[in-house]
Steps between C-alpha positions, in 0.01 A plus 500: 500500500580856399384771737271764350653837440430710809280805463563844640321418827724199563808707417385772739442248780850358454654846483330614821650211697851638435548775758820629343329534162200678652733738681684568175173559313373742766824700503516499120143624489581782741799601286281505190247714687780736603595538135143549380400737779828694508343831387218461754734413788743781427208744478376367834846564644490846346826466307624435147813355342664818376459775761830595667494563876830676560395589855494129592867428418815618676700688236794531741534120497464459126121461492436234767131496600415671826334296771518131593488212251548714193242760595199274558201703617124529465550703182768269355416138582835355393709815541657705224769452239846630594617824339168571322248442779255331262243279671628143522161329527384662177815387323473146638136481389588618149794261506252218561310606188812504282667187641187284489390636162837419345515155665144402400535635145832319452344178630213531251748548213707202618196274529356604162825451310588183690162335441499591127852368448439191715181411313668549162797285604285226648255479210739582214732276309840381616689786334275770648517334841881491487532864393254633758645287780849630426365857504341432837831363630675817383236717667543310828880529489496863389642751754184705539640765733808568284303521176235716667766740621635534147158541340348736756794739480458559125121542490390867499369636829178599324395133485285415806740331739255263677380372161858454381594310816199270465578428135870438558445269798213320326661454159824372652336272757254275315729196470391319816130533417569370149676189632216423741235558231686281249540212745133511597395525135708195406327308779149617415517446124522122551173489699188338358292819502758675278502205258119504494497872421738449210297207365190719509672741261622769743793702369824565684390841631173363637675205663744738666226737618232252605694193610858594592475852641268412793747232605777760518310717748615334824878486436510839329299677772723343763816606320363851441430539873864417570627719213338815636722540810805437282389784275457727803864433589614557141319835479643604835850397390479693172364810674767463769766497226360824360339376177146462631240769559633853529420761766257648588321172423561263789560126525637298788820419311553864408447598865757242609747638248465846654499364855844341478664831588281546807518163674710637786315826567142392415462124524120515459540630145682176417292259707155604375541433124718195575228362727234563232701305242559218750132488600384493139737222401416295810122537465484414130743211544290350780184551297658345191614198699148465639353512150745233385410265784125565472498428126698180548437354848751220432782755538623645826613845599864553410576633845392178667732207552424181311345222698 
């Protein structure tokens, strides 16, 4: 006997039993709040992202922040940036906005393109399926970082960098979503309810929208939750390599790129953005794993041993 499709309440109950997933969701939620409330929090601190505080750095030592732990104080909650004295908390908070915005936007682009291509391949004829599947294979095998480096270096600086990053990462990273959507579509199109819809006169677009698309929700949402931390890393890597957002706009990857020259004299300037990237990837990965297990209780968490 086939089990009824679980509703949102059942999913939520299953998700809440996974402590690691709940922890990941709470931390991810706090990071999102940090990004949303960044202007409010920096105003509460009394700082901004661009004001230089030359009196807070030691010019005799090349601009190392004065005071312990990179200049942490009641006025500067995470200290100040070496050489410039700009407030580090304000830059980390804005970095959360940029990094999460790019990662989420890229994930949306990947999911949209992947679902469209996967549906077309699964419901189309043999020739269309072959062509689209080969394109998805190429997209999966494509060296995203290398191509992004080449593309981002030739685009004019006047083009908004966060938007460009999201488009590049999204357009080059839809292959995995397309393969998942195609496989699920091929499975669903043989079901009785799809055959009944076609016998009733429903066209291909209606069958895809009303019958197939709801069945793609669980695997696609799960994959999207695991794609997001990967996109955070990709954005950080591109910004670290100097082709991401440009100063004075801040992102965690761009901060890490600048911090590489200060890791001996001001270790906090390196650790803080690195920790934020690590925490973001960890939290969204744990949450994504929890979503996967809650949507399909027959699976087990990847970090657990079998048996």
